[in-house]
Amino acid sequence: MASPDDRKDDFRHIYEAHYQRIVAYARRRLSEQDADDVVAETFLVAWRRLEEIPTGDMTLPWLYGVARRVVLQGRRSGRRKDRLLARLAKLGGVVDASVSETDRLDDAEEVRVALRKLRPTDQELLRLAEWEELKPQELAHVLGCSVNAVTIRLHRAHRRLGNALDAIGAVEGHSPIPQERAT
Amino acid sequence: VSARNDPRERLRRANPVPLDEAPTSDASPGRELFERIVAAPTNDLVPIRTHTRRRLAWVLIPAVLLAAAGTGYALLRKASDPLLTVCYAGASLEADRAGVSPSSDDPVAACRALWLPGGEFNSDGTLAEPPLQACLLDGGAIGVFPVDRFGGDICAALGLAAAGPSGDQAGPDAVLKLQRTLADRLTEACLNRPQALVLVQSSLVEASLRDWTVLAPVVFTQREPCASVAIDAPVRTITIVPIPPSSGP
């Protein structure tokens, strides 16, 4: 068994290498306070299960897997809060006088609305792929399925997102990127 | 589909928290969290302590259940009774253990019940009840250990002071006061996580218990927005946990 100092050093290495990504992961899904709790819980689990953490490229997917389960646990007991946050997120946003910035925010919000129309499993898969930038092998590790299965699911999820965006564009009656049309 | 209209590209641009906007581990919150985590007692990692965790849960669960049942804050106070007597299953600080509320002035008598046939340390009734000795633990709690068949002063063998036949309560006074303070404050109002952290940390300072660890690892939610605490005196740790709000005082 490693000495306490060695153990602490091992944990520090993991913590310093991946803290920022886990914080970003949590804040993309939760309020800042809840995200901080998820980060604390995730690394507490990592500290307690240090000997079980895979090394190398699989360390971060392992941490994402823990964080994902912590987020899911919180969501199961707090769905009302999620709905409230979603409503607040729709109302919020930075007010910027520049046209391009306003358009960019509108488009981002439109994408997020489309994302929320998908099944939760598709939402998480797309976020992990495009926001966390995980590769299929890493996605498979986080989600606990085969690389082949994750590739197929990802392809379908992208298609569903495209359909949802098209539907929103049709209802709104405008292009998702107005400034491009103008050029 | 142009790159800017590609759903994947649009989703990437909709990322609400770009990585470079997230704080790094060397920022203040990251450093503090690291220190808090690694300061958690390392022997908490040893599997044998799962028994202790179960006992810790035993302290918490009544508070949660009773609050959920709407029976009021007064019952939470009962669940927060001081956990000042710790019964050990062996003559070692690493032995399996169970906390008991000090319902009597005699900690040895409180722990003896666990050694009776069917008790927690003698569930199949095959053990003879060992002689017990009360010692003063570093955290101020009373620890009651079985004296092995060769006799001797188990407190001295473990580097602890003997608590005396009736239990020396002078040491745990600060812990007792802390527990009463926290129970009072947490039963008066529903404190959120940051408020509870401030309360616990300031209460520790007031009680001159500066080397204690405060943990708050569980997510507070809409359903469980109020803080409760579990006090693990032997390892000098207070864990803040979320519970549902009570229906009334």
Tab-separated table of C-alpha atoms in Angstrom:
chain	number	residue	atom	x	y	z
A	1	MET	CA	0.000	0.000	0.000
A	2	ALA	CA	1.348	3.472	-0.869
A	3	SER	CA	2.457	5.721	1.953
A	4	PRO	CA	0.117	8.594	2.861
A	5	ASP	CA	2.509	11.055	1.209
A	6	ASP	CA	2.693	9.012	-1.998
A	7	ARG	CA	-1.051	8.695	-2.016
A	8	LYS	CA	-1.465	12.429	-1.578
A	9	ASP	CA	0.998	13.089	-4.391
A	10	ASP	CA	-0.829	10.697	-6.707
A	11	PHE	CA	-4.098	12.400	-5.929
A	12	ARG	CA	-2.585	15.855	-6.379
A	13	HIS	CA	-1.378	14.859	-9.832
A	14	ILE	CA	-4.860	13.759	-10.864
A	15	TYR	CA	-6.512	16.723	-9.190
A	16	GLU	CA	-4.310	19.337	-10.815
A	17	ALA	CA	-4.500	17.694	-14.222
A	18	HIS	CA	-8.277	17.389	-14.348
A	19	TYR	CA	-9.840	19.847	-11.894
A	20	GLN	CA	-10.567	22.475	-14.533
A	21	ARG	CA	-12.269	20.005	-16.865
A	22	ILE	CA	-14.459	18.595	-14.105
A	23	VAL	CA	-15.435	22.108	-13.004
A	24	ALA	CA	-16.311	22.987	-16.597
A	25	TYR	CA	-18.286	19.749	-16.955
A	26	ALA	CA	-20.308	20.488	-13.834
A	27	ARG	CA	-20.907	24.165	-14.590
A	28	ARG	CA	-22.180	23.303	-18.073
A	29	ARG	CA	-24.969	21.365	-16.443
A	30	LEU	CA	-25.689	22.983	-13.090
A	31	SER	CA	-25.723	26.240	-11.174
A	32	GLU	CA	-22.349	27.320	-9.856
A	33	GLN	CA	-23.097	26.265	-6.295
A	34	ASP	CA	-24.443	22.883	-7.302
A	35	ALA	CA	-21.527	22.467	-9.688
A	36	ASP	CA	-19.080	23.136	-6.864
A	37	ASP	CA	-20.776	20.416	-4.832
A	38	VAL	CA	-20.486	17.995	-7.730
A	39	VAL	CA	-16.791	18.795	-8.133
A	40	ALA	CA	-16.195	18.271	-4.414
A	41	GLU	CA	-18.099	14.990	-4.405
A	42	THR	CA	-16.340	13.754	-7.541
A	43	PHE	CA	-12.867	14.358	-6.185
A	44	LEU	CA	-13.817	13.032	-2.766
A	45	VAL	CA	-14.795	9.787	-4.483
A	46	ALA	CA	-11.520	9.906	-6.407
A	47	TRP	CA	-9.554	10.363	-3.178
A	48	ARG	CA	-11.324	7.461	-1.549
A	49	ARG	CA	-11.029	5.192	-4.586
A	50	LEU	CA	-7.612	6.324	-5.749
A	51	GLU	CA	-6.361	2.787	-6.208
A	52	GLU	CA	-9.225	2.013	-8.622
A	53	ILE	CA	-8.683	4.954	-10.963
A	54	PRO	CA	-7.370	3.880	-14.363
A	55	THR	CA	-4.139	5.527	-15.408
A	56	GLY	CA	-3.239	7.423	-18.549
A	57	ASP	CA	-5.909	8.560	-20.975
A	58	MET	CA	-8.682	6.791	-19.102
A	59	THR	CA	-8.321	8.817	-15.896
A	60	LEU	CA	-10.414	11.720	-17.139
A	61	PRO	CA	-13.229	9.536	-18.531
A	62	TRP	CA	-13.308	7.766	-15.151
A	63	LEU	CA	-13.731	11.127	-13.418
A	64	TYR	CA	-16.426	12.145	-15.913
A	65	GLY	CA	-18.217	8.897	-15.126
A	66	VAL	CA	-18.201	9.694	-11.406
A	67	ALA	CA	-19.267	13.307	-12.002
A	68	ARG	CA	-22.055	12.145	-14.286
A	69	ARG	CA	-23.420	9.818	-11.607
A	70	VAL	CA	-23.231	12.593	-9.001
A	71	VAL	CA	-25.125	14.948	-11.316
A	72	LEU	CA	-27.749	12.280	-12.011
A	73	GLN	CA	-28.217	11.647	-8.295
A	74	GLY	CA	-28.719	15.347	-7.706
A	75	ARG	CA	-31.135	15.589	-10.600
A	76	ARG	CA	-33.231	12.706	-9.437
A	77	SER	CA	-33.914	14.555	-6.220
A	78	GLY	CA	-34.095	18.020	-7.694
A	79	ARG	CA	-36.022	18.018	-10.948
A	80	ARG	CA	-38.098	21.017	-9.935
A	81	LYS	CA	-34.938	23.007	-9.421
A	82	ASP	CA	-33.662	21.977	-12.846
A	83	ARG	CA	-36.820	23.241	-14.454
A	84	LEU	CA	-36.478	26.506	-12.591
A	85	LEU	CA	-32.864	26.865	-13.686
A	86	ALA	CA	-33.826	26.119	-17.259
A	87	ARG	CA	-36.429	28.853	-17.144
A	88	LEU	CA	-33.945	31.243	-15.590
A	89	ALA	CA	-31.380	30.329	-18.223
A	90	LYS	CA	-33.898	31.242	-20.908
A	91	LEU	CA	-34.502	34.596	-19.262
A	92	GLY	CA	-30.864	35.292	-18.531
A	93	GLY	CA	-27.892	35.999	-20.738
A	94	VAL	CA	-25.523	38.839	-21.311
A	95	VAL	CA	-26.996	41.922	-22.940
A	96	ASP	CA	-24.613	43.137	-25.580
A	97	ALA	CA	-25.196	46.047	-27.913
A	98	SER	CA	-23.305	44.545	-30.816
A	99	VAL	CA	-25.432	42.811	-33.418
A	100	SER	CA	-23.051	39.927	-33.962
A	101	GLU	CA	-22.861	39.120	-30.254
A	102	THR	CA	-26.643	39.243	-29.935
A	103	ASP	CA	-26.996	36.909	-32.878
A	104	ARG	CA	-24.405	34.573	-31.439
A	105	LEU	CA	-26.301	34.375	-28.140
A	106	ASP	CA	-29.586	33.832	-29.952
A	107	ASP	CA	-28.094	30.992	-31.890
A	108	ALA	CA	-26.566	29.452	-28.781
A	109	GLU	CA	-29.899	29.663	-26.993
A	110	GLU	CA	-31.654	28.146	-29.989
A	111	VAL	CA	-29.220	25.240	-29.961
A	112	ARG	CA	-29.726	24.741	-26.235
A	113	VAL	CA	-33.501	24.751	-26.704
A	114	ALA	CA	-33.139	22.148	-29.447
A	115	LEU	CA	-30.837	20.117	-27.215
A	116	ARG	CA	-33.386	20.145	-24.400
A	117	LYS	CA	-35.984	18.701	-26.769
A	118	LEU	CA	-33.925	15.536	-27.147
A	119	ARG	CA	-33.976	12.552	-24.833
A	120	PRO	CA	-31.736	13.013	-21.781
A	121	THR	CA	-29.424	10.239	-22.967
A	122	ASP	CA	-28.970	11.967	-26.331
A	123	GLN	CA	-28.417	15.322	-24.625
A	124	GLU	CA	-25.666	13.945	-22.422
A	125	LEU	CA	-24.028	12.052	-25.256
A	126	LEU	CA	-23.910	15.178	-27.413
A	127	ARG	CA	-22.614	17.342	-24.580
A	128	LEU	CA	-19.892	14.845	-23.780
A	129	ALA	CA	-18.899	14.627	-27.430
A	130	GLU	CA	-19.007	18.307	-28.356
A	131	TRP	CA	-18.451	20.185	-25.086
A	132	GLU	CA	-16.181	17.742	-23.274
A	133	GLU	CA	-14.683	16.731	-26.643
A	134	LEU	CA	-14.514	13.058	-25.747
A	135	LYS	CA	-13.545	10.512	-28.363
A	136	PRO	CA	-15.727	7.420	-28.952
A	137	GLN	CA	-13.515	5.221	-26.793
A	138	GLU	CA	-13.708	7.722	-23.925
A	139	LEU	CA	-17.459	8.108	-24.389
A	140	ALA	CA	-17.832	4.352	-24.202
A	141	HIS	CA	-15.932	4.325	-20.899
A	142	VAL	CA	-18.049	7.116	-19.398
A	143	LEU	CA	-21.350	5.652	-20.536
A	144	GLY	CA	-20.462	2.036	-19.927
A	145	CYS	CA	-21.162	0.713	-23.421
A	146	SER	CA	-19.197	-0.470	-26.447
A	147	VAL	CA	-17.409	1.871	-28.847
A	148	ASN	CA	-19.567	0.558	-31.659
A	149	ALA	CA	-22.765	1.271	-29.761
A	150	VAL	CA	-21.637	4.754	-28.797
A	151	THR	CA	-20.713	5.565	-32.403
A	152	ILE	CA	-24.169	4.551	-33.625
A	153	ARG	CA	-25.928	6.416	-30.814
A	154	LEU	CA	-23.861	9.507	-31.485
A	155	HIS	CA	-24.687	9.458	-35.168
A	156	ARG	CA	-28.400	9.207	-34.376
A	157	ALA	CA	-28.200	11.906	-31.728
A	158	HIS	CA	-26.575	14.298	-34.184
A	159	ARG	CA	-29.335	13.594	-36.661
A	160	ARG	CA	-32.016	14.220	-34.023
A	161	LEU	CA	-30.344	17.461	-33.007
A	162	GLY	CA	-30.325	18.576	-36.639
A	163	ASN	CA	-34.023	17.750	-36.922
A	164	ALA	CA	-34.818	19.636	-33.720
A	165	LEU	CA	-32.892	22.668	-34.966
A	166	ASP	CA	-34.722	22.527	-38.283
A	167	ALA	CA	-38.052	22.384	-36.468
A	168	ILE	CA	-37.200	25.407	-34.362
A	169	GLY	CA	-35.992	27.285	-37.430
A	170	ALA	CA	-39.255	26.490	-39.235
A	171	VAL	CA	-41.367	27.720	-36.310
A	172	GLU	CA	-39.290	30.835	-35.846
A	173	GLY	CA	-39.237	31.427	-39.571
A	174	HIS	CA	-35.605	32.425	-39.700
A	175	SER	CA	-32.249	31.011	-40.435
A	176	PRO	CA	-30.213	29.876	-37.449
A	177	ILE	CA	-27.351	32.123	-38.555
A	178	PRO	CA	-28.977	35.318	-39.863
A	179	GLN	CA	-25.755	37.189	-40.431
A	180	GLU	CA	-24.604	34.537	-42.891
A	181	ARG	CA	-27.746	34.941	-44.936
A	182	ALA	CA	-27.115	38.668	-45.132
A	183	THR	CA	-23.733	38.228	-46.751
B	1	VAL	CA	-24.498	22.335	-44.821
B	2	SER	CA	-21.997	25.085	-44.180
B	3	ALA	CA	-19.698	24.754	-41.235
B	4	ARG	CA	-21.567	27.483	-39.375
B	5	ASN	CA	-24.917	25.756	-39.900
B	6	ASP	CA	-23.603	22.315	-39.076
B	7	PRO	CA	-25.493	21.170	-35.934
B	8	ARG	CA	-22.288	19.843	-34.407
B	9	GLU	CA	-20.497	23.129	-34.954
B	10	ARG	CA	-23.440	25.089	-33.611
B	11	LEU	CA	-23.576	22.848	-30.540
B	12	ARG	CA	-19.881	23.443	-29.892
B	13	ARG	CA	-20.427	27.187	-30.099
B	14	ALA	CA	-23.368	26.891	-27.680
B	15	ASN	CA	-21.066	25.560	-24.981
B	16	PRO	CA	-22.085	27.714	-21.971
B	17	VAL	CA	-18.734	27.348	-20.183
B	18	PRO	CA	-15.667	27.362	-22.438
B	19	LEU	CA	-12.877	25.454	-20.793
B	20	ASP	CA	-10.633	28.472	-20.399
B	21	GLU	CA	-13.371	30.217	-18.398
B	22	ALA	CA	-13.455	27.479	-15.764
B	23	PRO	CA	-11.200	28.037	-12.745
B	24	THR	CA	-8.036	26.001	-12.467
B	25	SER	CA	-6.898	23.997	-9.476
B	26	ASP	CA	-4.426	26.659	-8.405
B	27	ALA	CA	-7.199	29.231	-7.865
B	28	SER	CA	-8.297	29.694	-4.277
B	29	PRO	CA	-11.425	27.452	-4.280
B	30	GLY	CA	-9.511	24.668	-5.988
B	31	ARG	CA	-6.663	24.804	-3.487
B	32	GLU	CA	-9.056	24.907	-0.537
B	33	LEU	CA	-11.018	21.947	-1.843
B	34	PHE	CA	-7.844	19.921	-2.323
B	35	GLU	CA	-6.731	20.589	1.236
B	36	ARG	CA	-10.173	19.757	2.583
B	37	ILE	CA	-10.282	16.454	0.746
B	38	VAL	CA	-6.795	15.267	1.653
B	39	ALA	CA	-7.333	16.384	5.247
B	40	ALA	CA	-10.122	13.834	5.564
B	41	PRO	CA	-8.919	11.169	7.952
B	42	THR	CA	-7.001	8.643	5.911
B	43	ASN	CA	-8.072	5.790	8.156
B	44	ASP	CA	-11.581	6.545	6.931
B	45	LEU	CA	-10.431	4.717	3.820
B	46	VAL	CA	-9.803	1.467	5.612
B	47	PRO	CA	-12.645	-0.987	4.935
B	48	ILE	CA	-12.925	-1.956	8.572
B	49	ARG	CA	-14.366	1.467	9.249
B	50	THR	CA	-17.460	0.756	7.213
B	51	HIS	CA	-19.043	-0.134	10.500
B	52	THR	CA	-18.381	3.381	11.696
B	53	ARG	CA	-19.909	4.804	8.547
B	54	ARG	CA	-23.012	2.770	9.178
B	55	ARG	CA	-23.164	4.187	12.670
B	56	LEU	CA	-22.689	7.688	11.325
B	57	ALA	CA	-25.617	7.065	9.013
B	58	TRP	CA	-27.581	5.896	12.007
B	59	VAL	CA	-27.072	9.300	13.534
B	60	LEU	CA	-28.257	11.050	10.394
B	61	ILE	CA	-31.114	8.931	9.221
B	62	PRO	CA	-33.476	9.691	12.070
B	63	ALA	CA	-33.052	13.391	11.398
B	64	VAL	CA	-33.882	12.913	7.747
B	65	LEU	CA	-36.787	10.583	8.326
B	66	LEU	CA	-38.281	12.625	11.084
B	67	ALA	CA	-37.945	15.863	9.195
B	68	ALA	CA	-39.456	14.229	6.117
B	69	ALA	CA	-42.318	13.001	8.222
B	70	GLY	CA	-42.994	16.571	9.250
B	71	THR	CA	-42.612	15.816	12.904
B	72	GLY	CA	-40.698	18.965	13.484
B	73	TYR	CA	-37.433	20.412	14.488
B	74	ALA	CA	-37.573	19.188	18.052
B	75	LEU	CA	-37.010	15.637	16.864
B	76	LEU	CA	-33.999	16.673	14.874
B	77	ARG	CA	-32.612	17.883	18.163
B	78	LYS	CA	-33.077	14.408	19.549
B	79	ALA	CA	-31.203	12.926	16.623
B	80	SER	CA	-28.382	15.337	17.335
B	81	ASP	CA	-27.844	14.060	20.857
B	82	PRO	CA	-24.164	14.081	21.668
B	83	LEU	CA	-22.236	11.165	20.272
B	84	LEU	CA	-19.639	11.157	22.971
B	85	THR	CA	-19.270	7.525	23.870
B	86	VAL	CA	-17.640	5.251	21.325
B	87	CYS	CA	-17.614	1.523	21.969
B	88	TYR	CA	-14.733	-0.391	20.413
B	89	ALA	CA	-14.993	-4.060	19.458
B	90	GLY	CA	-11.293	-4.667	20.086
B	91	ALA	CA	-8.396	-3.341	22.120
B	92	SER	CA	-7.263	-1.044	19.333
B	93	LEU	CA	-8.110	2.385	17.970
B	94	GLU	CA	-8.469	0.713	14.572
B	95	ALA	CA	-11.015	-1.804	15.815
B	96	ASP	CA	-14.587	-1.861	14.622
B	97	ARG	CA	-16.668	0.493	16.712
B	98	ALA	CA	-20.091	1.917	17.360
B	99	GLY	CA	-21.206	5.212	18.817
B	100	VAL	CA	-23.833	5.342	21.515
B	101	SER	CA	-25.657	8.274	22.996
B	102	PRO	CA	-24.615	8.796	26.593
B	103	SER	CA	-27.945	7.939	28.116
B	104	SER	CA	-26.319	7.358	31.460
B	105	ASP	CA	-23.328	8.796	33.262
B	106	ASP	CA	-21.524	5.499	32.903
B	107	PRO	CA	-20.016	5.001	29.445
B	108	VAL	CA	-18.898	1.484	30.322
B	109	ALA	CA	-22.483	0.513	31.103
B	110	ALA	CA	-23.631	2.099	27.842
B	111	CYS	CA	-21.189	-0.042	25.850
B	112	ARG	CA	-21.755	-3.213	27.863
B	113	ALA	CA	-25.134	-3.649	26.175
B	114	LEU	CA	-23.370	-4.164	22.858
B	115	TRP	CA	-21.509	-7.173	24.269
B	116	LEU	CA	-24.593	-8.952	25.592
B	117	PRO	CA	-25.809	-11.931	23.549
B	118	GLY	CA	-27.562	-10.512	20.499
B	119	GLY	CA	-25.792	-7.178	20.942
B	120	GLU	CA	-23.943	-5.490	18.110
B	121	PHE	CA	-20.562	-6.981	19.083
B	122	ASN	CA	-21.945	-10.393	20.031
B	123	SER	CA	-24.790	-11.020	17.632
B	124	ASP	CA	-24.540	-14.826	17.778
B	125	GLY	CA	-24.106	-14.874	21.549
B	126	THR	CA	-20.864	-16.860	21.468
B	127	LEU	CA	-18.616	-14.316	23.179
B	128	ALA	CA	-18.175	-13.886	26.887
B	129	GLU	CA	-18.670	-10.313	27.962
B	130	PRO	CA	-15.165	-8.857	28.347
B	131	PRO	CA	-14.120	-6.422	31.044
B	132	LEU	CA	-14.332	-2.897	29.658
B	133	GLN	CA	-12.320	0.228	30.319
B	134	ALA	CA	-13.158	3.846	29.435
B	135	CYS	CA	-10.432	6.088	28.004
B	136	LEU	CA	-10.378	9.726	26.939
B	137	LEU	CA	-9.911	9.930	23.153
B	138	ASP	CA	-7.928	12.698	21.484
B	139	GLY	CA	-11.085	14.319	20.139
B	140	GLY	CA	-12.552	14.663	23.613
B	141	ALA	CA	-14.948	11.737	23.388
B	142	ILE	CA	-14.996	8.723	25.666
B	143	GLY	CA	-13.801	5.472	24.117
B	144	VAL	CA	-14.670	2.190	25.792
B	145	PHE	CA	-12.359	-0.720	24.981
B	146	PRO	CA	-12.442	-4.399	25.898
B	147	VAL	CA	-9.533	-5.298	28.145
B	148	ASP	CA	-7.835	-8.385	26.793
B	149	ARG	CA	-7.507	-11.551	28.824
B	150	PHE	CA	-4.067	-10.559	30.078
B	151	GLY	CA	-5.560	-7.534	31.773
B	152	GLY	CA	-3.543	-4.358	32.142
B	153	ASP	CA	-4.281	-0.730	31.454
B	154	ILE	CA	-5.637	-0.605	27.920
B	155	CYS	CA	-5.768	3.223	27.983
B	156	ALA	CA	-2.061	3.425	28.728
B	157	ALA	CA	-1.341	0.780	26.097
B	158	LEU	CA	-3.106	2.919	23.511
B	159	GLY	CA	-1.459	6.130	24.681
B	160	LEU	CA	-4.708	7.502	26.057
B	161	ALA	CA	-5.693	8.901	29.418
B	162	ALA	CA	-8.050	6.855	31.530
B	163	ALA	CA	-11.479	8.443	31.704
B	164	GLY	CA	-12.069	7.233	35.250
B	165	PRO	CA	-14.725	4.860	36.469
B	166	SER	CA	-17.591	7.262	36.023
B	167	GLY	CA	-16.340	8.906	32.878
B	168	ASP	CA	-14.444	12.159	32.905
B	169	GLN	CA	-16.709	14.657	31.206
B	170	ALA	CA	-14.331	17.616	31.503
B	171	GLY	CA	-12.667	16.855	28.158
B	172	PRO	CA	-15.778	16.528	26.023
B	173	ASP	CA	-17.345	19.740	27.326
B	174	ALA	CA	-16.286	21.694	24.258
B	175	VAL	CA	-17.706	19.054	21.938
B	176	LEU	CA	-20.922	18.898	23.924
B	177	LYS	CA	-21.277	22.666	23.751
B	178	LEU	CA	-20.573	22.605	20.023
B	179	GLN	CA	-23.208	19.961	19.420
B	180	ARG	CA	-25.798	21.861	21.410
B	181	THR	CA	-24.986	25.074	19.556
B	182	LEU	CA	-25.284	23.415	16.168
B	183	ALA	CA	-28.439	21.538	17.093
B	184	ASP	CA	-30.055	24.762	18.291
B	185	ARG	CA	-29.098	26.759	15.225
B	186	LEU	CA	-29.960	24.067	12.713
B	187	THR	CA	-33.311	23.431	14.305
B	188	GLU	CA	-34.204	27.124	14.378
B	189	ALA	CA	-33.930	27.673	10.644
B	190	CYS	CA	-33.270	25.992	7.334
B	191	LEU	CA	-29.668	26.914	6.533
B	192	ASN	CA	-28.274	26.336	3.059
B	193	ARG	CA	-24.827	24.891	2.466
B	194	PRO	CA	-22.773	28.116	2.592
B	195	GLN	CA	-24.650	29.310	5.679
B	196	ALA	CA	-24.105	25.964	7.385
B	197	LEU	CA	-20.394	26.005	6.518
B	198	VAL	CA	-20.021	29.434	8.097
B	199	LEU	CA	-21.994	28.354	11.161
B	200	VAL	CA	-19.989	25.171	11.690
B	201	GLN	CA	-16.633	26.820	11.140
B	202	SER	CA	-17.398	29.758	13.431
B	203	SER	CA	-18.799	27.401	16.067
B	204	LEU	CA	-15.604	25.350	15.951
B	205	VAL	CA	-13.540	28.478	16.453
B	206	GLU	CA	-15.748	29.567	19.367
B	207	ALA	CA	-15.366	26.127	20.925
B	208	SER	CA	-11.573	26.269	20.405
B	209	LEU	CA	-11.772	23.121	18.282
B	210	ARG	CA	-9.528	24.421	15.540
B	211	ASP	CA	-8.100	21.158	14.271
B	212	TRP	CA	-11.427	19.672	13.236
B	213	THR	CA	-12.345	18.895	9.630
B	214	VAL	CA	-15.566	20.064	8.032
B	215	LEU	CA	-16.902	18.148	5.029
B	216	ALA	CA	-19.914	18.969	2.878
B	217	PRO	CA	-19.694	16.430	0.067
B	218	VAL	CA	-23.371	15.958	-0.733
B	219	VAL	CA	-25.278	18.114	-3.224
B	220	PHE	CA	-28.016	20.321	-1.770
B	221	THR	CA	-31.172	20.205	-3.839
B	222	GLN	CA	-34.585	21.784	-3.972
B	223	ARG	CA	-35.995	18.771	-2.178
B	224	GLU	CA	-33.234	18.695	0.419
B	225	PRO	CA	-32.217	22.322	0.882
B	226	CYS	CA	-31.583	22.398	4.635
B	227	ALA	CA	-28.371	21.522	6.425
B	228	SER	CA	-28.021	18.910	9.104
B	229	VAL	CA	-24.758	17.706	10.577
B	230	ALA	CA	-23.174	14.467	11.631
B	231	ILE	CA	-20.519	14.855	14.284
B	232	ASP	CA	-17.858	12.177	14.382
B	233	ALA	CA	-16.013	13.217	17.518
B	234	PRO	CA	-13.357	10.488	17.572
B	235	VAL	CA	-11.978	11.586	14.218
B	236	ARG	CA	-12.827	15.248	14.780
B	237	THR	CA	-14.920	15.569	11.663
B	238	ILE	CA	-18.229	17.306	11.051
B	239	THR	CA	-20.086	16.329	7.900
B	240	ILE	CA	-22.751	18.697	6.610
B	241	VAL	CA	-25.554	16.924	4.785
B	242	PRO	CA	-28.766	18.122	3.129
B	243	ILE	CA	-32.170	17.139	4.483
B	244	PRO	CA	-35.718	18.077	3.518
B	245	PRO	CA	-37.222	21.148	5.174
B	246	SER	CA	-39.361	20.562	8.209
B	247	SER	CA	-43.032	21.414	8.136
B	248	GLY	CA	-42.718	23.585	11.228
B	249	PRO	CA	-40.795	24.366	14.365
